[in-house]
Coordinates of C-alpha atoms and ligand atoms in Angstrom, one line a residue:
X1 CA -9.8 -22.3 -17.9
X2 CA -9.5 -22.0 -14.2
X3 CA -12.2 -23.9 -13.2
X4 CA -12.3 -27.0 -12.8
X5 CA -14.6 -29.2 -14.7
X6 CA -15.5 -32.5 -13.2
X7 CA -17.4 -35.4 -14.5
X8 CA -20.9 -36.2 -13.4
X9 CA -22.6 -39.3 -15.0
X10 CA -21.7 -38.0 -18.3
X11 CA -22.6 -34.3 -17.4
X12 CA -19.3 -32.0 -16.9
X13 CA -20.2 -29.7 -13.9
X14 CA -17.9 -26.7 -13.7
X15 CA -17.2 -25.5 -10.3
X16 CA -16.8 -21.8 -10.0
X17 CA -14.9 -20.9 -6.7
X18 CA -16.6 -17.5 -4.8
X19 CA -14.3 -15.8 -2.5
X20 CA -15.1 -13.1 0.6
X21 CA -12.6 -10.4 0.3
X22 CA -12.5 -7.9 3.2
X23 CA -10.6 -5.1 2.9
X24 CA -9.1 -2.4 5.8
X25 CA -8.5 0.8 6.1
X26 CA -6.9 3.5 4.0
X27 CA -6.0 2.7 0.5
X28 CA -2.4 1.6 1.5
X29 CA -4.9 -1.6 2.8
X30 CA -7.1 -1.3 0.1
X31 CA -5.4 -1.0 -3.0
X32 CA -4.2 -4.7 -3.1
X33 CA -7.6 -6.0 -1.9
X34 CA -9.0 -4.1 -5.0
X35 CA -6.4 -5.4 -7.5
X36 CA -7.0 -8.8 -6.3
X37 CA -10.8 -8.7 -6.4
X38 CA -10.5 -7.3 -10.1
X39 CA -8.1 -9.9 -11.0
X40 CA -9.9 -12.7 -9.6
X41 CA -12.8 -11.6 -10.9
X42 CA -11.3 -11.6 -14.1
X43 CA -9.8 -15.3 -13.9
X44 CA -13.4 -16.4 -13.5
X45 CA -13.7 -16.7 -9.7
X46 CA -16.7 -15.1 -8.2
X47 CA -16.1 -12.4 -5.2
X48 CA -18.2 -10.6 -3.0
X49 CA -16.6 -7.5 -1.5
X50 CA -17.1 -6.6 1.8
X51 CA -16.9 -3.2 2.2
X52 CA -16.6 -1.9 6.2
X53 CA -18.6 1.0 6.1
X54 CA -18.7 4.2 6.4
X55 CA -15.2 4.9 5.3
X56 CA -12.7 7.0 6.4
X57 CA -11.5 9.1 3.1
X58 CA -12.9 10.1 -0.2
X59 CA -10.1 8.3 -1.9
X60 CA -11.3 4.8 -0.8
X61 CA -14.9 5.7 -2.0
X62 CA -13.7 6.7 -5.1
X63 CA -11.1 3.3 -5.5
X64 CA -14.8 1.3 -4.1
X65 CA -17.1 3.1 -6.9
X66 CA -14.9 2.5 -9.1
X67 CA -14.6 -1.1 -9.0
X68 CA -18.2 -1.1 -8.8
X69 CA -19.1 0.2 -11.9
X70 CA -16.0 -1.7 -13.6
X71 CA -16.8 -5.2 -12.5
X72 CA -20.5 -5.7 -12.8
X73 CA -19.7 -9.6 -12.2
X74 CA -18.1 -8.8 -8.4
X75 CA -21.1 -8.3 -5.6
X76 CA -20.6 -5.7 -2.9
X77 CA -21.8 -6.4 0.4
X78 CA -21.6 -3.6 3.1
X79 CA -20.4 -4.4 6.9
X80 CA -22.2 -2.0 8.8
X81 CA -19.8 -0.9 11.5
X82 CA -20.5 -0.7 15.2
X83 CA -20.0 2.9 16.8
X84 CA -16.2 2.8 18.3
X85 CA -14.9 5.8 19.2
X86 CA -10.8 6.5 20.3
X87 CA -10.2 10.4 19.9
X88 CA -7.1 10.4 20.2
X89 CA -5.9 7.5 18.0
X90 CA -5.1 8.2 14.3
X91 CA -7.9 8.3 11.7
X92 CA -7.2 5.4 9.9
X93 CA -5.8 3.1 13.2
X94 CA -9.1 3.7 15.1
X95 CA -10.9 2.4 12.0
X96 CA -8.8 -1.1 12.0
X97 CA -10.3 -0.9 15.9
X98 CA -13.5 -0.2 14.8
X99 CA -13.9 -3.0 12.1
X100 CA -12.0 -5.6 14.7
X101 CA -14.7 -4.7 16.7
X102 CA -17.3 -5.5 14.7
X103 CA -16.4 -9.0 14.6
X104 CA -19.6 -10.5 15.7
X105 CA -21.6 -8.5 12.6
X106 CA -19.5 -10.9 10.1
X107 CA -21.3 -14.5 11.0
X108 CA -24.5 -13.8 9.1
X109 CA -23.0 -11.9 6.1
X110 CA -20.4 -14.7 5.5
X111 CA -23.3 -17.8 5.6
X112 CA -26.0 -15.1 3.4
X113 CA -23.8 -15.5 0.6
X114 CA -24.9 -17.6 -2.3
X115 CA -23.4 -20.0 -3.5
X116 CA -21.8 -20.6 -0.1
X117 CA -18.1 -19.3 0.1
X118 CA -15.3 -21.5 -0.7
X119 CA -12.8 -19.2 1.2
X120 CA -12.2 -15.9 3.0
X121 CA -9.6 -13.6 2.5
X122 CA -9.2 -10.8 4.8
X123 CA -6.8 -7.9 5.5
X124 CA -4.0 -8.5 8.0
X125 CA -5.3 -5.6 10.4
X126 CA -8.6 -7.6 10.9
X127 CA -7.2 -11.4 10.5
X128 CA -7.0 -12.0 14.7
X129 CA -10.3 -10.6 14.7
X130 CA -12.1 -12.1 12.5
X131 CA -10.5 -16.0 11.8
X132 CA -12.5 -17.4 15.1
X133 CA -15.6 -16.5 12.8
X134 CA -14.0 -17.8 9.7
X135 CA -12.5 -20.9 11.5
X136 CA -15.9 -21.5 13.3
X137 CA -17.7 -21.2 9.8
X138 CA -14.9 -24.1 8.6
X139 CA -13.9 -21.6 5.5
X140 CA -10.2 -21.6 4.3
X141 CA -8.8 -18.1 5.6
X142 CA -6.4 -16.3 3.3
X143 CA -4.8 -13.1 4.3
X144 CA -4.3 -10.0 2.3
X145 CA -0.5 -8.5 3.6
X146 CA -0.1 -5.1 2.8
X147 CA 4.0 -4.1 2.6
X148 CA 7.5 -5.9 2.2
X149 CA 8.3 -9.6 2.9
X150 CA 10.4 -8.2 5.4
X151 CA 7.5 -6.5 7.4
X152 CA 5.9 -10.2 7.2
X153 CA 9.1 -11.4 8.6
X154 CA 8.9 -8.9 11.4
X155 CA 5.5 -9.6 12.2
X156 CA 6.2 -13.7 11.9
X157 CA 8.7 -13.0 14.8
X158 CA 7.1 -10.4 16.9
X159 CA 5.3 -11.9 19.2
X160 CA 8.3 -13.8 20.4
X161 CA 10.6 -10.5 19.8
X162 CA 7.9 -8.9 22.1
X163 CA 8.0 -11.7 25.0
X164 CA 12.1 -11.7 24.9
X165 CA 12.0 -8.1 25.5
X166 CA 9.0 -7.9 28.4
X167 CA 7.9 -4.0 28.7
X168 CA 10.9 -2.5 27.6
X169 CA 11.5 -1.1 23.8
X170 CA 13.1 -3.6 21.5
X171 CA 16.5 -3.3 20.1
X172 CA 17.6 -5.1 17.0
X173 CA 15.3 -8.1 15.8
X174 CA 17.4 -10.8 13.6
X175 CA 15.0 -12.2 11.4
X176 CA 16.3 -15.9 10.8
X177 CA 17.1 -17.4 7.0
X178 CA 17.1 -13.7 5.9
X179 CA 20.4 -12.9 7.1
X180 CA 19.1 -9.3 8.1
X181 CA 18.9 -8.0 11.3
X182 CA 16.5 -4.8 11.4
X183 CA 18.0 -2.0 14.0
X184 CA 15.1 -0.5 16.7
X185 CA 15.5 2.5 14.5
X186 CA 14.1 0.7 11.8
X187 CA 11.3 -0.7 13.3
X188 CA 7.8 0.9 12.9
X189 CA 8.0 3.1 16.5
X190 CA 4.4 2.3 17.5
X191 CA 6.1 -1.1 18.1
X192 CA 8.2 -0.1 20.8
X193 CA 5.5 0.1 22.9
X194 CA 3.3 -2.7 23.8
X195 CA 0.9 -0.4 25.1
X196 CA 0.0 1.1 21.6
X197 CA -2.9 0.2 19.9
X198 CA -0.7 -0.7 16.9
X199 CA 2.0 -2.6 18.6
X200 CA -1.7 -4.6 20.4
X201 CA -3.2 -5.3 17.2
X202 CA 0.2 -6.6 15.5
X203 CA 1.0 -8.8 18.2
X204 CA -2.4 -10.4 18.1
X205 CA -2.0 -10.6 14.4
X206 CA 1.1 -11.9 13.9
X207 CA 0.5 -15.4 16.4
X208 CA -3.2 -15.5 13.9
X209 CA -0.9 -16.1 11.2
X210 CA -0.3 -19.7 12.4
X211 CA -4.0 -19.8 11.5
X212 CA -4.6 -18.6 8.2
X213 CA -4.1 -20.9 4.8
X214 CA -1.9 -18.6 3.1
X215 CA -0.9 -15.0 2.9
X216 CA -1.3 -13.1 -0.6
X217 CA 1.7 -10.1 -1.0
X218 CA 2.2 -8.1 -3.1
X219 CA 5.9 -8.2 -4.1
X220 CA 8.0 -10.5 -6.4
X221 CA 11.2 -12.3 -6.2
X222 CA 13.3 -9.5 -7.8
X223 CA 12.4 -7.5 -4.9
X224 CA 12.4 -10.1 -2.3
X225 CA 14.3 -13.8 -3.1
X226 CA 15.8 -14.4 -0.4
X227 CA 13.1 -13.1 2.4
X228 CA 10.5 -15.0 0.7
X229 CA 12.3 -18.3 0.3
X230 CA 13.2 -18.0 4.0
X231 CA 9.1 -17.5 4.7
X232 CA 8.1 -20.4 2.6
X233 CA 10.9 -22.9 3.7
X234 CA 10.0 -22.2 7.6
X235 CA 13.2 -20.8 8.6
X236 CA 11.5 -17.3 9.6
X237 CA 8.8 -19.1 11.9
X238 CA 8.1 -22.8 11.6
X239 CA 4.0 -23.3 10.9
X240 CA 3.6 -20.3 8.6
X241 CA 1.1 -20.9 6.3
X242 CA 2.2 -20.7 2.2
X243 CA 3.4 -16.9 1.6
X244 CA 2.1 -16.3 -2.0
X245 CA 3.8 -13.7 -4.0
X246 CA 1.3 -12.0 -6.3
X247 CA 3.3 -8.8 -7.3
X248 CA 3.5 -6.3 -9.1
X249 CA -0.5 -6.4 -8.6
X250 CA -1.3 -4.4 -11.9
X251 CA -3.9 -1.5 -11.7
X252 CA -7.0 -2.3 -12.5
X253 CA -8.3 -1.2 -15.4
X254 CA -11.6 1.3 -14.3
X255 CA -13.7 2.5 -17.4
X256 CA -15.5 5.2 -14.8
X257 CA -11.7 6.5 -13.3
X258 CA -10.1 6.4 -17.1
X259 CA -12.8 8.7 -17.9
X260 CA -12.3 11.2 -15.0
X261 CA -8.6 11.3 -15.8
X262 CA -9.1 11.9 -19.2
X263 CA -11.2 15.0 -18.1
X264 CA -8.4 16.3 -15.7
X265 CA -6.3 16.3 -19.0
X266 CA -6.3 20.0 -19.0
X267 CA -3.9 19.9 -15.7
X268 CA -1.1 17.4 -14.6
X269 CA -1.7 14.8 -17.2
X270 CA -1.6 17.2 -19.9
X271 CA 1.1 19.1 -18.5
X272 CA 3.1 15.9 -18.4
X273 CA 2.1 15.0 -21.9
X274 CA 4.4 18.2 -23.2
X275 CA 7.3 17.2 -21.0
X276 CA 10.3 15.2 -22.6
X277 CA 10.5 11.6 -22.0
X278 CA 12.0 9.9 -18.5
X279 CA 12.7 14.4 -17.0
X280 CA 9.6 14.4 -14.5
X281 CA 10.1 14.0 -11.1
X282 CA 6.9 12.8 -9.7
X283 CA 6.9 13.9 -5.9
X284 CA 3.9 12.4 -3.5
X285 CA 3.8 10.9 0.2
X286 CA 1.0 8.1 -0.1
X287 CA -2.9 9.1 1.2
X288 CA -2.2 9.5 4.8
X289 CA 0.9 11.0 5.1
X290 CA 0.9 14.8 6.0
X291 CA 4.1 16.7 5.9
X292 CA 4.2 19.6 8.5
X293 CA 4.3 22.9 7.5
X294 CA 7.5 24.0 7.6
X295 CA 8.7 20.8 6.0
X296 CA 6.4 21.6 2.9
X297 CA 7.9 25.2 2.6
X298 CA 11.3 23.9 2.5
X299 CA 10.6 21.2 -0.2
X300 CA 9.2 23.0 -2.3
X301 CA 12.3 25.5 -2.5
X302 CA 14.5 22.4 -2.7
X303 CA 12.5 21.2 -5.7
X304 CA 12.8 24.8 -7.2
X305 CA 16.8 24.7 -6.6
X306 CA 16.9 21.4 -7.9
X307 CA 16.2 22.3 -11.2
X308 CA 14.3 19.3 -12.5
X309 CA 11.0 19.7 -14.2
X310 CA 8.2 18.0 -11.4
X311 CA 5.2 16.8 -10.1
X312 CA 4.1 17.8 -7.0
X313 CA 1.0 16.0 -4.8
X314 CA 0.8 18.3 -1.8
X315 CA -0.7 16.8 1.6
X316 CA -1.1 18.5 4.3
X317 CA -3.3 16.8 6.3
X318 CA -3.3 12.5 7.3
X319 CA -6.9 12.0 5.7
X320 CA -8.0 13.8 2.3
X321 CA -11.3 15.1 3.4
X322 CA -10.2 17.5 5.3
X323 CA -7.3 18.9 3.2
X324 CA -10.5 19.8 1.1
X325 CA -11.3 22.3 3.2
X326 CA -7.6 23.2 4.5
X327 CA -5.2 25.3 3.2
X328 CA -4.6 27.2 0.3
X329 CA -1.1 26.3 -1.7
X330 CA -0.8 30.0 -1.6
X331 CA -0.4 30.2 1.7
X332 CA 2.1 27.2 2.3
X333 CA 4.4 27.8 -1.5
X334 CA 3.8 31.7 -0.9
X335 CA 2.2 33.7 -3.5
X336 CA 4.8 33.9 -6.1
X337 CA 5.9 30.1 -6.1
X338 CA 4.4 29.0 -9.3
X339 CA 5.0 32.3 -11.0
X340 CA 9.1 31.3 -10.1
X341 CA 8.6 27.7 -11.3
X342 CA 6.7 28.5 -14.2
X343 CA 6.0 25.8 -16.9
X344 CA 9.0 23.5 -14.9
X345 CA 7.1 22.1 -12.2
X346 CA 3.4 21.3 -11.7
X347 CA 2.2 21.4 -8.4
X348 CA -1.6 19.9 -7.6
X349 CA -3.2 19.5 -4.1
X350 CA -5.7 17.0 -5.1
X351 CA -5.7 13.3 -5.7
X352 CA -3.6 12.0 -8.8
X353 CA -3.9 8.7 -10.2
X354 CA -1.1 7.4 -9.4
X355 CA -0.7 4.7 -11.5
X356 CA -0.8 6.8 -14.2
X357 CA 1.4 9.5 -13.6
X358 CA 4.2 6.6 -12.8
X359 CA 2.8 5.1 -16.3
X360 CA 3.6 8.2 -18.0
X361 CA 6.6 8.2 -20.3
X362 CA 7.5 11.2 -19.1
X363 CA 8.2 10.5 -15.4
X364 CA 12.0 9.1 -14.3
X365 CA 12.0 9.3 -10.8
X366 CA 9.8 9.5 -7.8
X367 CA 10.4 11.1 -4.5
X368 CA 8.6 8.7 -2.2
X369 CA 7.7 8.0 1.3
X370 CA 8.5 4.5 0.9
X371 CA 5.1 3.1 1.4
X372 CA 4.8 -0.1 0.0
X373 CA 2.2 0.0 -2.7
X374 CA 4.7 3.0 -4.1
X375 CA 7.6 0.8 -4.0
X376 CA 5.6 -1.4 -6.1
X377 CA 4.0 0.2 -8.1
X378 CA 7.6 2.0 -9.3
X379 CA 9.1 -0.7 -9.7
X380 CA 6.5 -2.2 -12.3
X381 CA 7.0 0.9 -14.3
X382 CA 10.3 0.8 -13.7
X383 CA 10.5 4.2 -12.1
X384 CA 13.5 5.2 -9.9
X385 CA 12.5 5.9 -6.4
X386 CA 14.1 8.3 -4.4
X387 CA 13.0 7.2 -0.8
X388 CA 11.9 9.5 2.4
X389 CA 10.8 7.3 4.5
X390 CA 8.7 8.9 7.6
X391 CA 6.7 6.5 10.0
X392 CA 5.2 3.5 10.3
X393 CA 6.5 0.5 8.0
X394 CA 8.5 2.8 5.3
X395 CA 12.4 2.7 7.0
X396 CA 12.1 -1.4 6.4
X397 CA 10.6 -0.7 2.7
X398 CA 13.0 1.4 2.1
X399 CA 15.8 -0.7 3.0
X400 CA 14.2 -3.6 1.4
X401 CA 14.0 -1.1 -2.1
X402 CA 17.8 0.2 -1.4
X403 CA 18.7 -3.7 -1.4
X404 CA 17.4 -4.5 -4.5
X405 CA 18.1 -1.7 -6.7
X406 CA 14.8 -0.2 -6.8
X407 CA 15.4 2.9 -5.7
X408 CA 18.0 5.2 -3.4
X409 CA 16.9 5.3 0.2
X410 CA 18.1 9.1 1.4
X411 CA 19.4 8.4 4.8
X412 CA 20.6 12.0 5.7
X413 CA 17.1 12.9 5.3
X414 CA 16.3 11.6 8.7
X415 CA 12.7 10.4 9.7
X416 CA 10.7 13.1 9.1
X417 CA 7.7 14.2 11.9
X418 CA 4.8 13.7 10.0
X419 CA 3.2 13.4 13.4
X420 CA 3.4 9.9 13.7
X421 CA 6.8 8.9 14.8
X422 CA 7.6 9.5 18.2
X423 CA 10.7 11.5 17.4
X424 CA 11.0 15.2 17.1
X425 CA 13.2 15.9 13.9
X426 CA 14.5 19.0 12.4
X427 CA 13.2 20.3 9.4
X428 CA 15.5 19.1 6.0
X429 CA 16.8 22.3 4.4
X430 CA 15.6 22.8 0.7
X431 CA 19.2 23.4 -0.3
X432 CA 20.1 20.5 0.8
X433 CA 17.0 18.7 -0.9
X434 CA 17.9 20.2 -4.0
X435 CA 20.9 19.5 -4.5
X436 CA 20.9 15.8 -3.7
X437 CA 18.1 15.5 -6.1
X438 CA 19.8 17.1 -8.9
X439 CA 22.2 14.4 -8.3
X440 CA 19.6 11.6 -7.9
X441 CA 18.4 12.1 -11.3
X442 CA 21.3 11.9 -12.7
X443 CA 21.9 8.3 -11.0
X444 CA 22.6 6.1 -14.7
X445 CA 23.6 2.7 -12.9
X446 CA 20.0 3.4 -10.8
X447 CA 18.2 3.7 -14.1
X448 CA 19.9 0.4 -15.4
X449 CA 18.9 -1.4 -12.1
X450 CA 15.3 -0.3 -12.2
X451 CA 14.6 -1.1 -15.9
X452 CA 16.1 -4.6 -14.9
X453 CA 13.2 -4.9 -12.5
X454 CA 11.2 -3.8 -14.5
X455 CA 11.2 -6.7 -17.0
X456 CA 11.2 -9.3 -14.2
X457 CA 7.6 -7.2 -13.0
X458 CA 6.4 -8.2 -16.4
X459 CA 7.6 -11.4 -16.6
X460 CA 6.1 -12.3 -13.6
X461 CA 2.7 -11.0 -14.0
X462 CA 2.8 -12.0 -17.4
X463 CA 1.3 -15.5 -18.5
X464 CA 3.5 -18.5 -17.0
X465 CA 5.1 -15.8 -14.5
X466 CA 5.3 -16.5 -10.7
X467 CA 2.9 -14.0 -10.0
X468 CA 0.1 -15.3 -12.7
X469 CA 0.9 -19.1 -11.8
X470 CA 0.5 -18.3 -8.0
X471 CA -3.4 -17.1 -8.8
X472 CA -3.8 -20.1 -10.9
X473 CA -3.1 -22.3 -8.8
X474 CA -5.1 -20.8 -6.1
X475 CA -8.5 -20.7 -7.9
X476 CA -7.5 -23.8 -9.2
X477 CA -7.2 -25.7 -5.7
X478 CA -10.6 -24.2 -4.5
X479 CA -12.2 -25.4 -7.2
X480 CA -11.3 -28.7 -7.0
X481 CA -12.3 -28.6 -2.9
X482 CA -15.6 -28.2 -4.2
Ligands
LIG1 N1 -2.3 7.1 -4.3 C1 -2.8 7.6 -5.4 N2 -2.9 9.0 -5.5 C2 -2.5 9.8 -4.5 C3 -1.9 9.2 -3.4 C4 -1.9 7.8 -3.3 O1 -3.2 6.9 -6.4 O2 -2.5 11.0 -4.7 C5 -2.3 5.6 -4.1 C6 -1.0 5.0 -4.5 O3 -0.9 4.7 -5.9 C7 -0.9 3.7 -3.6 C8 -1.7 4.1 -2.4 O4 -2.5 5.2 -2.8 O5 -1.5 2.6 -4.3 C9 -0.8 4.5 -1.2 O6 -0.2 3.4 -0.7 P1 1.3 3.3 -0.1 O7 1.5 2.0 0.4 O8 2.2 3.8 -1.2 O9 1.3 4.4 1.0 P2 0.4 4.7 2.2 O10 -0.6 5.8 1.7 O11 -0.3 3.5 2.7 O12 1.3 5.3 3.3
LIG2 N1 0.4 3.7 12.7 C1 0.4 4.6 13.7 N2 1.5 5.3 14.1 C2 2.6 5.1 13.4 C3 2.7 4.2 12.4 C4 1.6 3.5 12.0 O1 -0.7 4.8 14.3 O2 3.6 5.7 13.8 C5 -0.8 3.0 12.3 C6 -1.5 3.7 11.3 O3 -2.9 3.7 11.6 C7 -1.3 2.9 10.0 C8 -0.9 1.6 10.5 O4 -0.4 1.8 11.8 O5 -2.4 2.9 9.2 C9 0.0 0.8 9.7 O6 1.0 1.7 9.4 P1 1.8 1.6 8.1 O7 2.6 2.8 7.9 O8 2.6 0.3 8.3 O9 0.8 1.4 6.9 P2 -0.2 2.4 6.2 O10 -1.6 2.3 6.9 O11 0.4 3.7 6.2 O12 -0.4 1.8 4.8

């Protein structure tokens, strides 16, 4: 019912939309363009996936396959990446260079398509890259943004924020209609430096979102009223394009994955299957963020002092490939850790699913990193996060959750150096840990707070939600461009 059926001399043609989607790096980027592919897909609008090859990690081949062999209906089209090379720059940065880049490779894919495209949308790593080939091609440009309203508030106002304060680093950046200012410590350090590749790349971005014809996020208004309004009403940056809420963007539904989990039933998911309702703590740091050494020691004996039954996803290096080959848990725990947890914590060093541990009926909280496809994703399930943030974008989505009442952000933990913040900090004791999240679970007006979010997830993803209306509406107007 979302196409649009218009009359032809007594013949009704129904005009199908087909959309480009062009995902980034690392499945913080590439969850949402995923999700919004699938559920596209499923409102009837045809997509062609553009897949930047070769990847960086096995847990976006996996998330790729397995849309793949879920949604026969989507086509997959691989951009064949030029050879870029940065040594020093990390993994998953020097593959937003590398796809930039390859700018000039995306031309003839776009216009090989058939039927031809209605519209492009695009990850905001690539967007100043690539939208003088979408533009020049006259296709509607829609970007995928990957964290908070607030980080697209931040990078709405950068490039003037960067001007005001010439080479020097920034302090605190007001960000108008949203009543917030954000403190330099908040700010994602990269951006303190306009030399960094990062800080280059989100300047450039942010003045190419005067360019774009609207910008898909994944968050909701019980996260994010007031920030959103203040995006879509101009007072942020006059000439944004619409900001289109589209969150919680639900997992997709993979028959392939579903099948895989059920065969690692024998380990966590099984394990969490015997524990009571709402008692897990489900511990994990996103895909690429690596916790030193002597940080992972020290959390797991907080965990163990804590008391609370857990799941632990250990990382200890920034892409998954090479953690294959890495470490032993032996070696970082010490021999006798799981022997002195025993049935009460579960501790894996492989990829989990996720969305189905937070699923679970057994997990309550959720010791995070603050990334935002976490935040989300907790707050659909209605989760409690416990938030440690480290680099990049997390101290802002952490706020933003602390604000709302989806989760705790645990200040005293500090920013921890998981090699990407320019800081040294000192390790967090594991008494310390543990006793603050003995506490944390115990938080009742947290768990009231997050099952009130909870429902407005659902309602707004739900038939008639903001969320559901938003995609409507957008398939809709392409349809009737046609
Ligand atoms: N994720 C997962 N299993 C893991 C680690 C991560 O499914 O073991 C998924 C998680 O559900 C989320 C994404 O990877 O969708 C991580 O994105 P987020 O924004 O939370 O953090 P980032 O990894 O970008 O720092
Ligand atoms: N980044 C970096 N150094 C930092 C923080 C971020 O190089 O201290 C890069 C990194 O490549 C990351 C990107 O900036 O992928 C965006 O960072 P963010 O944490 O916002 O998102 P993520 O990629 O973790 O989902």
């Amino acid at each position: 019912d979302l196409q649009s059926s218009a009359s032809n001399g007594g013949l009704t043609v129904t005009v199908v939309p087909h959309v480009a989607m062009i995902p980034s790096a690392g499945m913080g980027h590439l969850s949402i363009s995923v999700r919004l592919a699938a559920t596209l897909a499923s409102h009837g609008c045809l997509v062609t996936f553009i897949t930047p090859r070769p990847l960086v990690s096995d847990g976006e081949s996996r998330a790729i396959a397995d849309l793949h062999s879920s949604y026969p209906q989507i086509r997959f089209l691989d951009l064949r990446l030029l050879p870029f090379d940065a040594p020093d720059v990390d993994p998953f940065l020097r593959q937003f260079e590398t796809i930039r880049r390859s700018a000039s490779l995306l031309q003839p894919l776009l216009t090989s398509v058939t039927p031809p495209l209605s519209a492009v949308i695009v990850d905001i790593s690539l967007l100043s890259a690539f939208v003088p080939v979408t533009k020049a091609l006259r296709l509607p440009t829609y970007v995928t943004f990957i964290s908070s309203a607030m980080m697209l508030a931040l990078l709405a106002v950068f490039p003037s924020v960067r001007k005001a304060a010439g080479d020097g680093p920034l302090a605190a950046v007001d960000i108008p209609g949203v009543g917030t200012s954000l403190p330099g410590s908040l700010i994602p350090p990269p951006l303190h430096d306009p030399k960094h590749l990062f800080a280059i790349q989100f300047l450039e971005n942010g003045e190419a979102l005067l360019q774009a014809d609207g910008v898909f996020i994944n968050t909701f208004s019980a996260l994010e009223a007031e920030t959103l309004a203040a995006l879509n009403a101009g007072t942020v940056m006059p000439g944004l394009p619409p900001v289109i809420a589209v969150g919680p963007q639900e997992p997709v539904k993979f028959e392939g994955a579903r099948r895989a989990a059920v065969a690692r039933r024998d380990s966590w998911a099984a394990w969490l299957d015997a524990q009571p309702p709402r008692s897990v703590l489900y511990v994990a740091f996103g895909n690429r963020t690596a916790l030193p050494k002597e940080q992972i020691r020290e959390l797991g004996v907080g965990l163990e002092k804590s008391g609370c039954r857990f799941l632990w996803v250990v990382k200890s290096k920034i892409v998954d490939r090479e953690d294959d080959a890495g470490v032993l848990l032996e070696d970082l725990l010490g021999e006798a850790y799981r022997e002195r947890v025993g049935e009460r914590g579960m501790v894996v060093k492989s990829w989990v699913d996720q969305d189905e541990v937070l699923a679970h009926p057994s997990v309550g909280g959720f010791l995070s990193h603050a990334g935002w496809n976490s935040v989300a994703e907790a707050a659909l399930q209605g989760v409690r996060l416990f938030n440690w943030p480290s680099g990049g974008d997390q101290r802002v989505c952490a706020l933003v959750a602390d604000k709302c009442g989806a989760g705790v952000w645990v200040k005293e933990w500090g920013w921890s150096s998981s090699g990407r913040s320019n800081e040294e900090t000192p390790t967090v004791n594991g008494e310390d840990i543990g006793k603050r999240l003995r506490e944390l679970m115990g938080d009742a007006a947290l768990c009231e707070s997050t099952a009130r979010i909870r429902e407005a997830a659902l309602r707004s993803v739900g038939v008639g939600g903001m969320s559901y209306e938003a995609l409507r509406s957008f398939i809709a107007g392409l349809a009737a461009r046609e």
